[in-house]
Amino acid sequence: EIVLTQSPGTLSLSPGERATLSCRASQRLSSTYLAWYQQKPGQPPSLLIYGASTRATGIPDRFSGSGSGTDFTLTISRLEPEDFAVYYCQQYGGSQITFGQGTRLEIK
Amino acid sequence: EVQLVQSGAEVKKPGTTVKISCMVSGYTFTDYYMHWVQQAPGKGLEWVGLVDPEDGETIYAEKFQGRVTITADTSPDTTYMELTRLTSEDTAVYYCAICYFGRFNRFDPWGQGTLVTVSS
């Protein structure tokens, strides 16, 4: 099973700042098989990024994904109030799907 | 518009079985895989398994193998997740989600979630 480790666990920033979230895989991944989700309280997760760097339909361009191999990053260029949420990475390259434990992005 | 509507909250006693549903509309149900994901209170996401609605093929996460059964029915277009021998650790919100691009791929969209509470 591929283990995904996200860091930091909690990130405290202010609106307008830049957020950088990390996702590290225990095995090398094809970048094709890495996605990011945003989850707000009481809601299901929603897809942000797939294929490590492709934004899902309707996702603003302040969200970007990058990385390859075992290290992947989600960057939010300028935080808006609605961006404060929990973010999960997901890998779907093997025969089992796994998620990272999540990064909570909170208002400083 | 694609919609996934899940069944309501359940309260179950330890050792019993729960079966929850996810009714879909807005696309051809048998064309795409359906997945289920568990989220315990205050915790992260854990993949449970998938079903191919066309032929009923299933794949389960190792953690749930032997206790979970995922099925699909086309009348109406609904996927079901049954979990047996419940314990307090199964208390969670369970989500269904569509996987458009093959058996293992990104999930979009997700159902609204079903809370299962296991308590004596």
mmCIF file of C-alpha atoms in Angstrom:
data_model
loop_
_atom_site.group_PDB
_atom_site.id
_atom_site.type_symbol
_atom_site.label_atom_id
_atom_site.label_comp_id
_atom_site.label_asym_id
_atom_site.label_seq_id
_atom_site.Cartn_x
_atom_site.Cartn_y
_atom_site.Cartn_z
ATOM 1 C CA GLU A 1 0.000 0.000 0.000
ATOM 2 C CA ILE A 2 1.239 3.464 -0.910
ATOM 3 C CA VAL A 3 1.282 5.753 2.147
ATOM 4 C CA LEU A 4 0.804 9.485 1.628
ATOM 5 C CA THR A 5 2.141 11.847 4.276
ATOM 6 C CA GLN A 6 0.916 15.439 4.236
ATOM 7 C CA SER A 7 2.632 18.370 5.895
ATOM 8 C CA PRO A 8 2.136 20.493 7.776
ATOM 9 C CA GLY A 9 -0.776 19.112 9.760
ATOM 10 C CA THR A 10 -2.092 22.637 10.310
ATOM 11 C CA LEU A 11 -1.159 25.795 8.439
ATOM 12 C CA SER A 12 -2.099 29.201 9.883
ATOM 13 C CA LEU A 13 -2.095 32.023 7.368
ATOM 14 C CA SER A 14 -3.908 35.264 6.604
ATOM 15 C CA PRO A 15 -6.046 36.100 3.570
ATOM 16 C CA GLY A 16 -3.865 37.307 0.721
ATOM 17 C CA GLU A 17 -0.911 35.147 1.742
ATOM 18 C CA ARG A 18 0.500 32.225 -0.211
ATOM 19 C CA ALA A 19 -0.107 28.660 1.004
ATOM 20 C CA THR A 20 2.151 25.718 0.209
ATOM 21 C CA LEU A 21 0.935 22.227 1.134
ATOM 22 C CA SER A 22 3.060 19.117 0.763
ATOM 23 C CA CYS A 23 2.199 15.484 0.028
ATOM 24 C CA ARG A 24 4.927 12.847 0.110
ATOM 25 C CA ALA A 25 4.422 9.296 -1.159
ATOM 26 C CA SER A 26 6.110 6.201 0.265
ATOM 27 C CA GLN A 27 6.763 4.943 -3.278
ATOM 28 C CA ARG A 28 7.380 6.677 -6.544
ATOM 29 C CA LEU A 29 4.116 7.695 -8.243
ATOM 30 C CA SER A 30 3.333 8.566 -11.776
ATOM 31 C CA SER A 31 2.177 12.168 -11.587
ATOM 32 C CA THR A 32 -0.839 11.091 -13.590
ATOM 33 C CA TYR A 33 -2.229 9.442 -10.478
ATOM 34 C CA LEU A 34 -2.199 12.193 -7.843
ATOM 35 C CA ALA A 35 -5.201 14.371 -6.932
ATOM 36 C CA TRP A 36 -6.003 17.059 -4.394
ATOM 37 C CA TYR A 37 -9.365 17.672 -2.692
ATOM 38 C CA GLN A 38 -10.756 20.465 -0.557
ATOM 39 C CA GLN A 39 -13.209 19.724 2.246
ATOM 40 C CA LYS A 40 -15.206 22.294 4.182
ATOM 41 C CA PRO A 41 -17.048 21.477 7.440
ATOM 42 C CA GLY A 42 -20.171 19.411 6.917
ATOM 43 C CA GLN A 43 -19.518 18.960 3.203
ATOM 44 C CA PRO A 44 -18.093 16.150 1.085
ATOM 45 C CA PRO A 45 -14.655 16.596 -0.432
ATOM 46 C CA SER A 46 -14.518 18.351 -3.784
ATOM 47 C CA LEU A 47 -11.933 17.780 -6.492
ATOM 48 C CA LEU A 48 -9.380 20.564 -7.013
ATOM 49 C CA ILE A 49 -6.467 19.082 -8.950
ATOM 50 C CA TYR A 50 -5.866 15.808 -10.785
ATOM 51 C CA GLY A 51 -2.894 14.430 -12.655
ATOM 52 C CA ALA A 52 -0.805 16.346 -10.092
ATOM 53 C CA SER A 53 -1.222 19.662 -11.924
ATOM 54 C CA THR A 54 -4.500 19.882 -13.871
ATOM 55 C CA ARG A 55 -7.206 22.021 -12.306
ATOM 56 C CA ALA A 56 -10.687 20.508 -12.210
ATOM 57 C CA THR A 57 -13.531 22.298 -13.932
ATOM 58 C CA GLY A 58 -14.362 25.630 -12.318
ATOM 59 C CA ILE A 59 -11.339 25.745 -10.011
ATOM 60 C CA PRO A 60 -9.771 29.227 -9.904
ATOM 61 C CA ASP A 61 -6.236 29.648 -11.168
ATOM 62 C CA ARG A 62 -4.923 30.686 -7.746
ATOM 63 C CA PHE A 63 -4.842 26.908 -7.105
ATOM 64 C CA SER A 64 -1.939 25.059 -8.678
ATOM 65 C CA GLY A 65 -0.394 21.634 -8.301
ATOM 66 C CA SER A 66 3.102 20.442 -9.017
ATOM 67 C CA GLY A 67 5.545 17.679 -8.298
ATOM 68 C CA SER A 68 6.671 14.268 -9.422
ATOM 69 C CA GLY A 69 8.082 11.032 -8.097
ATOM 70 C CA THR A 70 7.385 11.053 -4.382
ATOM 71 C CA ASP A 71 6.952 14.786 -3.671
ATOM 72 C CA PHE A 72 3.900 16.798 -4.629
ATOM 73 C CA THR A 73 2.745 20.298 -3.757
ATOM 74 C CA LEU A 74 -0.516 22.208 -3.748
ATOM 75 C CA THR A 75 -0.059 25.965 -3.877
ATOM 76 C CA ILE A 76 -2.709 28.614 -3.302
ATOM 77 C CA SER A 77 -1.217 31.839 -4.581
ATOM 78 C CA ARG A 78 -3.346 34.374 -2.702
ATOM 79 C CA LEU A 79 -5.675 33.044 -0.048
ATOM 80 C CA GLU A 80 -9.320 34.020 -0.190
ATOM 81 C CA PRO A 81 -11.566 33.655 2.898
ATOM 82 C CA GLU A 82 -13.349 30.675 1.301
ATOM 83 C CA ASP A 83 -10.047 28.767 0.923
ATOM 84 C CA PHE A 84 -9.726 28.007 4.628
ATOM 85 C CA ALA A 85 -10.571 24.318 4.789
ATOM 86 C CA VAL A 86 -8.954 20.887 4.979
ATOM 87 C CA TYR A 87 -6.994 19.609 1.979
ATOM 88 C CA TYR A 88 -6.315 15.970 1.109
ATOM 89 C CA CYS A 89 -4.065 14.390 -1.457
ATOM 90 C CA GLN A 90 -5.040 11.056 -3.029
ATOM 91 C CA GLN A 91 -3.121 8.524 -5.098
ATOM 92 C CA TYR A 92 -4.820 6.188 -7.521
ATOM 93 C CA GLY A 93 -1.870 4.555 -9.222
ATOM 94 C CA GLY A 94 -1.991 1.156 -7.572
ATOM 95 C CA SER A 95 -4.582 -1.490 -6.851
ATOM 96 C CA GLN A 96 -5.627 0.297 -3.682
ATOM 97 C CA ILE A 97 -6.511 3.961 -3.357
ATOM 98 C CA THR A 98 -5.052 5.911 -0.457
ATOM 99 C CA PHE A 99 -5.400 9.417 0.924
ATOM 100 C CA GLY A 100 -3.082 11.591 2.947
ATOM 101 C CA GLN A 101 -4.150 12.448 6.485
ATOM 102 C CA GLY A 102 -4.994 16.025 5.506
ATOM 103 C CA THR A 103 -3.714 19.556 6.075
ATOM 104 C CA ARG A 104 -5.960 21.990 7.903
ATOM 105 C CA LEU A 105 -5.608 25.521 6.543
ATOM 106 C CA GLU A 106 -6.806 27.963 9.186
ATOM 107 C CA ILE A 107 -7.077 31.715 9.442
ATOM 108 C CA LYS A 108 -4.275 33.299 11.435
ATOM 109 C CA GLU B 1 -26.753 17.511 -14.008
ATOM 110 C CA VAL B 2 -25.113 14.572 -12.263
ATOM 111 C CA GLN B 3 -26.565 13.934 -8.801
ATOM 112 C CA LEU B 4 -25.717 11.434 -6.074
ATOM 113 C CA VAL B 5 -28.289 11.201 -3.279
ATOM 114 C CA GLN B 6 -27.420 9.061 -0.290
ATOM 115 C CA SER B 7 -29.750 7.472 2.247
ATOM 116 C CA GLY B 8 -30.287 8.927 5.700
ATOM 117 C CA ALA B 9 -28.393 8.535 8.938
ATOM 118 C CA GLU B 10 -28.357 5.157 10.693
ATOM 119 C CA VAL B 11 -27.888 4.151 14.312
ATOM 120 C CA LYS B 12 -26.820 0.552 14.841
ATOM 121 C CA LYS B 13 -25.817 -1.657 17.722
ATOM 122 C CA PRO B 14 -22.409 -3.356 17.842
ATOM 123 C CA GLY B 15 -22.318 -6.670 16.023
ATOM 124 C CA THR B 16 -25.116 -5.804 13.635
ATOM 125 C CA THR B 17 -25.145 -4.913 9.915
ATOM 126 C CA VAL B 18 -25.830 -1.660 8.097
ATOM 127 C CA LYS B 19 -26.722 -1.171 4.447
ATOM 128 C CA ILE B 20 -26.697 2.325 2.957
ATOM 129 C CA SER B 21 -27.504 3.505 -0.532
ATOM 130 C CA CYS B 22 -26.477 6.083 -3.118
ATOM 131 C CA MET B 23 -28.944 6.846 -5.915
ATOM 132 C CA VAL B 24 -27.509 8.495 -9.009
ATOM 133 C CA SER B 25 -28.987 10.419 -11.909
ATOM 134 C CA GLY B 26 -27.881 12.578 -14.797
ATOM 135 C CA TYR B 27 -25.609 10.087 -16.566
ATOM 136 C CA THR B 28 -25.476 6.478 -17.712
ATOM 137 C CA PHE B 29 -24.986 4.572 -14.451
ATOM 138 C CA THR B 30 -23.347 1.517 -15.992
ATOM 139 C CA ASP B 31 -20.656 3.539 -17.766
ATOM 140 C CA TYR B 32 -18.560 4.441 -14.700
ATOM 141 C CA TYR B 33 -17.200 2.914 -11.514
ATOM 142 C CA MET B 34 -18.662 3.853 -8.133
ATOM 143 C CA HIS B 35 -16.529 4.082 -5.000
ATOM 144 C CA TRP B 36 -17.177 4.357 -1.278
ATOM 145 C CA VAL B 37 -15.057 6.306 1.214
ATOM 146 C CA GLN B 38 -15.156 6.340 5.023
ATOM 147 C CA GLN B 39 -14.538 9.390 7.219
ATOM 148 C CA ALA B 40 -14.553 8.854 10.991
ATOM 149 C CA PRO B 41 -15.464 11.886 13.145
ATOM 150 C CA GLY B 42 -12.703 14.466 12.991
ATOM 151 C CA LYS B 43 -10.538 12.120 10.929
ATOM 152 C CA GLY B 44 -9.324 11.782 7.354
ATOM 153 C CA LEU B 45 -10.567 9.869 4.340
ATOM 154 C CA GLU B 46 -10.233 6.111 3.916
ATOM 155 C CA TRP B 47 -11.093 4.241 0.734
ATOM 156 C CA VAL B 48 -13.551 1.359 1.254
ATOM 157 C CA GLY B 49 -13.963 -0.133 -2.208
ATOM 158 C CA LEU B 50 -15.547 0.061 -5.630
ATOM 159 C CA VAL B 51 -18.135 -1.550 -7.866
ATOM 160 C CA ASP B 52 -18.489 -1.694 -11.616
ATOM 161 C CA PRO B 53 -22.241 -1.187 -12.133
ATOM 162 C CA GLU B 54 -22.071 -2.856 -15.530
ATOM 163 C CA ASP B 55 -21.032 -6.307 -14.324
ATOM 164 C CA GLY B 56 -20.975 -6.068 -10.523
ATOM 165 C CA GLU B 57 -17.204 -6.535 -10.241
ATOM 166 C CA THR B 58 -15.916 -5.313 -6.883
ATOM 167 C CA ILE B 59 -12.571 -4.487 -5.306
ATOM 168 C CA TYR B 60 -12.273 -3.806 -1.585
ATOM 169 C CA ALA B 61 -9.683 -2.175 0.611
ATOM 170 C CA GLU B 62 -7.757 -4.709 2.668
ATOM 171 C CA LYS B 63 -8.997 -3.128 5.898
ATOM 172 C CA PHE B 64 -12.647 -3.859 5.020
ATOM 173 C CA GLN B 65 -12.236 -7.136 3.123
ATOM 174 C CA GLY B 66 -14.550 -9.798 4.530
ATOM 175 C CA ARG B 67 -16.916 -7.318 6.178
ATOM 176 C CA VAL B 68 -18.029 -5.102 3.305
ATOM 177 C CA THR B 69 -20.184 -5.799 0.270
ATOM 178 C CA ILE B 70 -20.717 -3.176 -2.415
ATOM 179 C CA THR B 71 -23.395 -3.756 -5.022
ATOM 180 C CA ALA B 72 -25.110 -1.902 -7.842
ATOM 181 C CA ASP B 73 -28.666 -2.085 -9.117
ATOM 182 C CA THR B 74 -30.010 -0.464 -12.257
ATOM 183 C CA SER B 75 -33.623 -0.316 -11.094
ATOM 184 C CA PRO B 76 -33.235 2.373 -9.971
ATOM 185 C CA ASP B 77 -29.614 3.417 -10.574
ATOM 186 C CA THR B 78 -28.272 2.848 -7.079
ATOM 187 C CA THR B 79 -25.150 1.568 -5.405
ATOM 188 C CA TYR B 80 -25.251 -0.007 -1.939
ATOM 189 C CA MET B 81 -22.642 -0.547 0.750
ATOM 190 C CA GLU B 82 -23.245 -3.191 3.401
ATOM 191 C CA LEU B 83 -20.948 -3.438 6.414
ATOM 192 C CA THR B 84 -21.235 -6.320 8.861
ATOM 193 C CA ARG B 85 -20.046 -7.026 12.431
ATOM 194 C CA LEU B 86 -20.164 -3.343 13.285
ATOM 195 C CA THR B 87 -18.016 -1.897 16.061
ATOM 196 C CA SER B 88 -17.674 1.617 17.446
ATOM 197 C CA GLU B 89 -14.736 2.114 15.078
ATOM 198 C CA ASP B 90 -17.168 1.964 12.158
ATOM 199 C CA THR B 91 -18.875 5.143 13.360
ATOM 200 C CA ALA B 92 -18.263 7.468 10.429
ATOM 201 C CA VAL B 93 -19.676 9.332 7.488
ATOM 202 C CA TYR B 94 -19.636 7.188 4.363
ATOM 203 C CA TYR B 95 -19.481 8.843 0.947
ATOM 204 C CA CYS B 96 -20.155 7.455 -2.506
ATOM 205 C CA ALA B 97 -18.314 8.981 -5.434
ATOM 206 C CA ILE B 98 -18.122 8.568 -9.199
ATOM 207 C CA CYS B 99 -14.913 7.602 -10.945
ATOM 208 C CA TYR B 100 -15.212 8.586 -14.602
ATOM 209 C CA PHE B 101 -11.817 7.635 -15.903
ATOM 210 C CA GLY B 102 -11.285 3.966 -15.285
ATOM 211 C CA ARG B 103 -11.354 1.741 -12.253
ATOM 212 C CA PHE B 104 -8.851 3.776 -10.227
ATOM 213 C CA ASN B 105 -8.890 7.508 -10.808
ATOM 214 C CA ARG B 106 -10.059 10.759 -9.312
ATOM 215 C CA PHE B 107 -13.460 11.035 -7.634
ATOM 216 C CA ASP B 108 -15.882 13.656 -8.864
ATOM 217 C CA PRO B 109 -18.562 14.298 -7.780
ATOM 218 C CA TRP B 110 -19.272 12.893 -4.305
ATOM 219 C CA GLY B 111 -22.538 12.165 -2.552
ATOM 220 C CA GLN B 112 -23.556 14.217 0.465
ATOM 221 C CA GLY B 113 -22.555 11.487 2.906
ATOM 222 C CA THR B 114 -24.389 9.121 5.271
ATOM 223 C CA LEU B 115 -23.616 9.127 8.989
ATOM 224 C CA VAL B 116 -23.504 5.684 10.563
ATOM 225 C CA THR B 117 -23.379 5.655 14.359
ATOM 226 C CA VAL B 118 -22.556 2.414 16.160
ATOM 227 C CA SER B 119 -23.547 2.530 19.795
ATOM 228 C CA SER B 120 -24.958 0.185 22.397
#
